[in-house]
Short mmCIF file of C-alpha atoms in Angstrom, two decimals:
data_model
loop_
_atom_site.label_atom_id
_atom_site.label_comp_id
_atom_site.label_asym_id
_atom_site.label_seq_id
_atom_site.Cartn_x
_atom_site.Cartn_y
_atom_site.Cartn_z
CA MET A 12 18.51 -11.09 -17.36
CA ALA A 13 15.25 -12.71 -18.32
CA ALA A 14 12.15 -10.80 -17.27
CA ARG A 15 10.33 -12.35 -14.31
CA ILE A 16 6.96 -13.86 -15.16
CA ARG A 17 4.15 -12.19 -13.27
CA GLN A 18 2.31 -14.60 -11.01
CA SER A 19 -1.38 -13.75 -11.35
CA ASN A 20 -2.23 -14.94 -7.85
CA MET A 21 0.15 -12.38 -6.39
CA GLU A 22 -0.96 -9.75 -8.90
CA LEU A 23 -4.54 -10.37 -7.78
CA LEU A 24 -3.39 -9.88 -4.19
CA ARG A 25 -1.77 -6.61 -5.30
CA ILE A 26 -5.14 -5.47 -6.65
CA VAL A 27 -7.04 -6.63 -3.55
CA SER A 28 -4.47 -4.93 -1.31
CA MET A 29 -5.03 -1.61 -3.05
CA ILE A 30 -8.81 -2.10 -2.88
CA MET A 31 -8.34 -2.54 0.86
CA VAL A 32 -6.26 0.64 1.06
CA VAL A 33 -8.99 2.63 -0.70
CA LEU A 34 -11.67 1.10 1.57
CA VAL A 35 -9.68 2.10 4.65
CA HIS A 36 -9.56 5.64 3.28
CA VAL A 37 -13.28 5.53 2.52
CA ASP A 38 -13.96 4.23 6.02
CA GLY A 39 -11.77 5.37 8.90
CA ALA A 40 -9.75 8.08 7.15
CA SER A 41 -12.90 9.83 5.85
CA LEU A 42 -15.61 8.98 8.36
CA GLY A 43 -13.63 8.41 11.51
CA LEU A 44 -13.95 5.31 13.66
CA PRO A 45 -16.08 4.77 16.76
CA ALA A 46 -14.38 4.14 20.11
CA PRO A 47 -16.87 1.90 21.95
CA GLY A 48 -14.76 1.72 25.12
CA GLY A 49 -15.85 -1.88 25.68
CA ASP A 50 -19.56 -1.26 25.09
CA LEU A 51 -20.20 -3.85 22.37
CA LEU A 52 -23.97 -3.80 22.82
CA GLY A 53 -24.00 -0.04 22.39
CA LEU A 54 -22.75 -0.25 18.81
CA GLY A 55 -25.19 0.72 16.07
CA ALA A 56 -25.28 -0.80 12.59
CA ARG A 57 -23.14 1.94 11.14
CA ASP A 58 -20.59 1.58 13.93
CA VAL A 59 -20.35 -2.16 13.30
CA TRP A 60 -19.99 -1.53 9.56
CA ARG A 61 -17.10 0.89 10.03
CA LEU A 62 -15.27 -1.39 12.48
CA ALA A 63 -15.86 -4.49 10.36
CA VAL A 64 -14.63 -2.89 7.11
CA GLU A 65 -11.58 -1.45 8.83
CA SER A 66 -10.80 -4.81 10.49
CA ALA A 67 -10.97 -6.71 7.19
CA ALA A 68 -9.14 -4.11 5.07
CA ILE A 69 -6.46 -2.67 7.37
CA ILE A 70 -3.93 -5.24 6.11
CA GLY A 71 -3.79 -3.67 2.63
CA VAL A 72 -0.51 -1.78 3.12
CA ASN A 73 1.17 -4.74 4.82
CA CYS A 74 0.17 -7.15 2.05
CA PHE A 75 1.23 -4.72 -0.66
CA THR A 76 4.69 -4.49 0.92
CA MET A 77 4.90 -8.21 1.65
CA ILE A 78 4.56 -8.87 -2.08
CA SER A 79 7.73 -6.84 -2.65
CA GLY A 80 9.51 -8.98 -0.10
CA TYR A 81 8.22 -12.19 -1.64
CA PHE A 82 9.65 -11.35 -5.06
CA GLY A 83 12.53 -9.29 -3.72
CA ILE A 84 13.28 -5.77 -4.86
CA ARG A 85 16.04 -5.77 -7.45
CA LEU A 86 17.64 -2.37 -7.02
CA ARG A 87 18.74 -0.82 -10.30
CA LEU A 88 19.18 2.79 -11.36
CA ARG A 89 16.34 2.24 -13.82
CA SER A 90 13.98 0.98 -11.10
CA VAL A 91 14.81 3.94 -8.86
CA CYS A 92 14.24 6.41 -11.69
CA SER A 93 11.03 4.65 -12.69
CA TYR A 94 9.68 4.82 -9.13
CA LEU A 95 10.52 8.51 -8.73
CA PHE A 96 9.11 9.28 -12.16
CA GLU A 97 5.84 7.55 -11.34
CA CYS A 98 5.48 9.47 -8.06
CA ALA A 99 6.40 12.79 -9.72
CA PHE A 100 4.16 12.13 -12.72
CA TYR A 101 1.07 12.08 -10.52
CA SER A 102 2.19 14.68 -7.98
CA VAL A 103 3.19 17.26 -10.57
CA GLY A 104 0.52 16.24 -13.05
CA ILE A 105 -2.36 16.61 -10.60
CA PHE A 106 -0.99 19.90 -9.26
CA THR A 107 -0.56 21.27 -12.77
CA LEU A 108 -4.08 20.36 -13.84
CA VAL A 109 -5.60 21.93 -10.72
CA TRP A 110 -3.41 25.02 -11.12
CA ILE A 111 -4.62 25.45 -14.70
CA ALA A 112 -8.21 25.20 -13.48
CA PHE A 113 -7.64 27.58 -10.52
CA PRO A 114 -4.63 29.76 -11.45
CA THR A 115 -5.04 32.23 -8.58
CA ARG A 116 -4.99 29.64 -5.81
CA PHE A 117 -1.41 28.44 -6.22
CA SER A 118 2.11 29.76 -6.76
CA VAL A 119 5.19 28.74 -8.70
CA VAL A 120 6.89 27.78 -5.45
CA GLU A 121 4.10 25.31 -4.64
CA TRP A 122 4.38 23.85 -8.13
CA LEU A 123 8.11 23.38 -7.70
CA GLU A 124 7.50 21.70 -4.34
CA SER A 125 5.19 19.19 -6.02
CA TRP A 126 8.33 17.75 -7.65
CA LEU A 127 9.83 16.97 -4.24
CA VAL A 128 8.00 13.68 -3.79
CA LEU A 129 10.28 12.39 -1.03
CA THR A 130 10.08 15.44 1.22
CA HIS A 131 7.12 17.72 0.38
CA THR A 132 4.41 15.08 0.43
CA ASP A 133 1.55 13.90 2.63
CA LEU A 134 1.98 10.34 1.33
CA TRP A 135 4.09 8.69 4.03
CA TYR A 136 4.44 5.49 2.02
CA VAL A 137 6.29 7.16 -0.88
CA PRO A 138 9.52 8.09 1.00
CA ALA A 139 9.25 5.01 3.24
CA TYR A 140 9.15 2.64 0.28
CA PHE A 141 12.00 4.56 -1.38
CA GLY A 142 14.05 3.91 1.76
CA LEU A 143 13.13 0.23 1.52
CA MET A 144 14.34 0.19 -2.08
CA ILE A 145 17.69 1.66 -1.07
CA LEU A 146 18.13 -0.93 1.69
CA SER A 147 16.88 -3.89 -0.35
CA PRO A 148 20.33 -5.13 -1.53
CA LEU A 149 21.47 -5.36 2.10
CA LEU A 150 18.23 -6.97 3.23
CA ASN A 151 18.24 -9.49 0.40
CA ALA A 152 21.89 -10.46 0.71
CA GLY A 153 21.86 -10.66 4.49
CA PHE A 154 18.54 -12.46 4.98
CA ASP A 155 18.97 -14.83 2.03
CA ALA A 156 22.35 -15.94 3.36
CA LEU A 157 20.90 -17.10 6.68
CA SER A 158 19.95 -20.67 7.37
CA ARG A 159 16.26 -21.37 7.88
CA ARG A 160 16.79 -21.73 11.62
CA MET A 161 18.68 -18.44 11.91
CA ALA A 162 16.27 -16.63 9.58
CA SER A 163 13.36 -17.83 11.73
CA ALA A 164 15.05 -16.64 14.91
CA VAL A 165 16.02 -13.25 13.49
CA LEU A 166 12.59 -12.58 11.96
CA LEU A 167 10.75 -13.70 15.09
CA ALA A 168 12.95 -11.50 17.27
CA PHE A 169 12.40 -8.54 14.94
CA ILE A 170 8.62 -9.03 15.00
CA VAL A 171 8.52 -9.40 18.78
CA PHE A 172 10.69 -6.30 19.14
CA ASN A 173 8.37 -4.29 16.89
CA VAL A 174 5.19 -5.52 18.53
CA TRP A 175 6.37 -5.32 22.13
CA CYS A 176 8.35 -2.06 22.03
CA GLY A 177 6.62 -0.37 19.11
CA TRP A 178 2.96 -1.34 19.32
CA GLY A 179 2.90 -2.36 22.97
CA TRP A 180 4.78 0.57 24.47
CA GLY A 181 4.44 3.15 21.69
CA ALA A 182 8.17 3.43 21.02
CA GLN A 183 8.78 6.21 18.51
CA PHE A 184 10.66 4.03 16.04
CA ASN A 185 7.40 2.25 15.13
CA PRO A 186 4.38 3.14 17.28
CA THR A 187 1.64 2.42 14.73
CA GLY A 188 3.41 0.96 11.68
CA TYR A 189 3.57 4.08 9.48
CA THR A 190 7.35 3.84 9.29
CA LEU A 191 10.25 2.46 7.28
CA VAL A 192 10.91 0.01 10.14
CA GLN A 193 7.47 -1.49 9.55
CA LEU A 194 8.12 -1.88 5.83
CA ILE A 195 11.43 -3.62 6.55
CA MET A 196 9.72 -6.07 8.90
CA VAL A 197 6.91 -6.90 6.48
CA TYR A 198 9.39 -7.11 3.58
CA LEU A 199 11.40 -9.71 5.50
CA MET A 200 8.21 -11.62 6.24
CA GLY A 201 7.66 -11.85 2.52
CA ARG A 202 11.27 -12.95 1.92
CA TYR A 203 10.89 -15.66 4.53
CA VAL A 204 7.76 -17.08 2.88
CA ALA A 205 9.50 -17.04 -0.51
CA LEU A 206 12.63 -18.78 0.78
CA HIS A 207 11.28 -21.18 3.39
CA GLY A 208 7.50 -21.22 3.14
CA LEU A 209 5.08 -21.78 6.00
CA PRO A 210 3.28 -25.08 6.73
CA VAL A 211 -0.20 -23.59 6.36
CA GLY A 212 -2.61 -24.84 3.71
CA ARG A 213 -5.28 -22.84 1.93
CA ARG A 214 -7.95 -23.67 4.49
CA GLY A 215 -5.61 -22.92 7.38
CA ALA A 216 -4.69 -19.58 5.81
CA ALA A 217 -8.37 -18.66 5.42
CA VAL A 218 -9.04 -19.58 9.06
CA LEU A 219 -6.03 -17.58 10.22
CA TYR A 220 -7.22 -14.52 8.32
CA LEU A 221 -10.83 -14.73 9.52
CA VAL A 222 -9.91 -15.39 13.16
CA SER A 223 -7.38 -12.56 13.09
CA VAL A 224 -9.92 -10.14 11.56
CA ALA A 225 -12.32 -11.07 14.34
CA ALA A 226 -9.54 -10.40 16.84
CA VAL A 227 -8.90 -6.99 15.30
CA PHE A 228 -12.62 -6.19 15.53
CA VAL A 229 -12.80 -7.24 19.20
CA SER A 230 -9.66 -5.26 20.04
CA ALA A 231 -11.25 -2.20 18.40
CA VAL A 232 -14.17 -2.52 20.82
CA TYR A 233 -11.87 -2.31 23.82
CA MET A 234 -8.94 -0.24 22.53
CA GLU A 235 -8.46 3.12 20.90
CA PRO A 236 -8.76 2.79 17.11
CA ILE A 237 -5.20 3.98 16.53
CA ARG A 238 -3.91 0.97 18.51
CA ALA A 239 -6.41 -1.62 17.35
CA PHE A 240 -5.80 -0.80 13.70
CA ALA A 241 -2.06 -0.19 13.87
CA TYR A 242 -0.16 -1.93 11.09
CA ASN A 243 2.10 -3.56 13.68
CA SER A 244 -0.73 -4.84 15.86
CA PRO A 245 -0.23 -8.59 16.40
CA ALA A 246 -3.76 -9.34 15.15
CA VAL A 247 -3.22 -7.20 12.03
CA LEU A 248 0.09 -8.94 11.32
CA ALA A 249 -1.54 -12.36 11.72
CA ALA A 250 -4.34 -11.36 9.34
CA THR A 251 -1.72 -10.15 6.87
CA VAL A 252 0.03 -13.53 6.90
CA GLY A 253 -3.25 -15.43 6.57
CA CYS A 254 -4.39 -13.37 3.60
CA PHE A 255 -0.97 -13.55 1.92
CA LEU A 256 -0.73 -17.33 2.29
CA TRP A 257 -4.25 -17.83 0.97
CA PHE A 258 -3.51 -15.93 -2.23
CA GLY A 259 -0.15 -17.67 -2.42
CA SER A 260 -1.95 -21.02 -2.54
CA LEU A 261 -3.80 -20.06 -5.73
CA HIS A 262 -2.40 -21.07 -9.10
CA PHE A 263 -3.63 -19.40 -12.28
CA GLN A 264 -2.55 -16.99 -14.99
CA SER A 265 -4.63 -14.06 -16.25
CA ARG A 266 -3.52 -11.28 -18.58
CA ALA A 267 -6.40 -9.11 -17.36
CA VAL A 268 -5.36 -9.44 -13.72
CA ASN A 269 -1.71 -8.75 -14.58
CA TYR A 270 -2.65 -5.67 -16.59
CA ILE A 271 -4.91 -4.17 -13.92
CA ALA A 272 -2.31 -4.84 -11.22
CA ARG A 273 0.23 -2.65 -13.06
CA SER A 274 -1.84 0.41 -12.15
CA SER A 275 -2.43 -0.48 -8.50
CA PHE A 276 0.12 1.92 -7.08
CA ALA A 277 -1.25 4.69 -9.28
CA VAL A 278 -4.59 4.26 -7.51
CA TYR A 279 -2.88 5.25 -4.26
CA LEU A 280 -0.91 8.14 -5.78
CA ILE A 281 -4.04 9.62 -7.38
CA HIS A 282 -6.79 9.28 -4.81
CA LYS A 283 -4.55 10.15 -1.85
CA SER A 284 -2.96 13.15 -3.53
CA PRO A 285 -3.68 16.08 -1.13
CA LEU A 286 -5.52 18.06 -3.80
CA VAL A 287 -7.70 15.09 -4.75
CA TRP A 288 -8.14 13.77 -1.22
CA GLY A 289 -9.09 17.05 0.44
CA ASN A 290 -11.27 18.42 -2.39
CA VAL A 291 -12.85 15.34 -3.95
CA MET A 292 -12.40 12.01 -2.19
CA LYS A 293 -13.15 12.82 1.44
CA PRO A 294 -15.96 15.36 0.83
CA VAL A 295 -17.77 12.98 -1.53
CA VAL A 296 -17.51 10.07 0.88
CA MET A 297 -18.76 12.13 3.81
CA LYS A 298 -21.70 13.44 1.79
CA LEU A 299 -22.67 9.93 0.69
CA TRP A 300 -22.43 8.70 4.28
CA ALA A 301 -24.73 11.49 5.46
CA THR A 302 -27.33 11.13 2.73
CA GLN A 303 -27.47 7.40 1.87
CA SER A 304 -28.72 4.36 3.70
CA LEU A 305 -26.07 1.93 4.92
CA GLY A 306 -26.82 -0.51 2.08
CA ALA A 307 -26.71 2.22 -0.55
CA PHE A 308 -23.50 3.62 0.90
CA SER A 309 -21.91 0.16 0.73
CA LEU A 310 -22.68 0.04 -3.00
CA CYS A 311 -21.35 3.58 -3.37
CA ALA A 312 -18.11 2.55 -1.64
CA ILE A 313 -17.68 -0.23 -4.20
CA GLY A 314 -18.33 2.34 -6.91
CA VAL A 315 -15.71 4.68 -5.47
CA VAL A 316 -13.11 1.90 -5.62
CA ALA A 317 -14.07 1.07 -9.21
CA VAL A 318 -13.89 4.70 -10.27
CA TRP A 319 -10.39 5.19 -8.88
CA PHE A 320 -9.15 2.02 -10.55
CA ALA A 321 -10.64 3.15 -13.87
CA VAL A 322 -9.06 6.59 -13.56
CA ALA A 323 -5.72 5.09 -12.56
CA MET A 324 -5.67 2.62 -15.45
CA CYS A 325 -6.29 5.41 -17.96
CA ALA A 326 -3.75 7.76 -16.42
CA ASP A 327 -1.17 5.03 -15.97
CA ALA A 328 -1.35 4.07 -19.62
CA VAL A 329 -0.25 7.62 -20.40
CA ARG A 330 2.45 7.50 -17.74
CA ARG A 331 3.90 4.25 -19.10
CA ALA A 332 3.88 5.64 -22.66
CA VAL A 333 5.77 8.76 -21.51
CA TRP A 334 8.27 6.63 -19.59
CA ARG A 335 8.89 4.38 -22.60
CA ARG A 336 9.45 7.48 -24.72
CA LEU A 337 11.96 8.86 -22.24
CA GLU A 338 13.78 5.53 -22.15
CA SER A 339 13.94 5.38 -25.95
CA LEU A 340 15.35 8.91 -26.08
CA GLN A 341 17.96 7.99 -23.49
CA THR A 342 18.93 4.86 -25.43
CA ALA A 343 19.19 6.83 -28.67
CA THR A 344 21.34 9.47 -26.95
CA GLN A 345 23.67 6.83 -25.52
CA LYS A 346 24.09 5.18 -28.94
CA GLU A 347 24.81 8.56 -30.51
CA VAL A 348 27.47 9.36 -27.90
CA ALA A 349 28.98 5.89 -28.20
CA GLY A 350 29.02 6.21 -32.00
#
């Protein structure tokens, strides 16, 4: 099968989505979010900053997953092994490096557990996305076989079900969007756009995103943050679609963008690793927030994003080289056995 050509507009969205993820971790996950309780006038500049950044960036995970739906996951043994290898490379690699630096703080059992990336992990997205990969042949075959009318009805019903029962009533299958069910829904949204499109131009997509972000911000003033910024909030879903369609309307090719995008997932696996997150990322962000002016902190937040991308690109170059070496050894072994 011919290799699929990377579309730089979607690769740019992949980069932007991961930037959003890091910003959400810089913002709400590190600093916490204010709960104004309807008191808009009582918000200070720093409160507005935190709510505004979270409102604009909370769609990162949804967009990242929607890209997978747009192109469609092609489940192969190689892709499964590659995904698990990437997750283990960073989980085990980070743990090993920290263990070498602090040998008395950890045990062999903990090191062995670092290999169990689907069970012994704080990264909810890793096992959830693996589940999505396993289900992708069924999702692709079933959804792609539907007529546009039926696909529209099924997807709309699934979204309403998730929003009404999950977000609206807090049903356990998807109360805030940190679930496999959420990934399936967003994946199908991406498949729908790829197969049938949506009659929204670039300007309309930009308006949809901006209006939805404003709606998320307003909802955060009157709701608890966990509900306002839930991945399955109707305003967050609308912002996701607006952002996705806007990037989808772009048409360009860039080797630099395509190259950087290859390391996007590594950014998540590195900076959100428990050892990095708890000992480096969060403490540094909290210290900067306490010691810098709001303007200076904003520049520092940009710097934090840039640093993690730089680290990920360097580390991921090593990871890809190791993976290619493993693949070449496997190929050589297969030829030797066949010979």
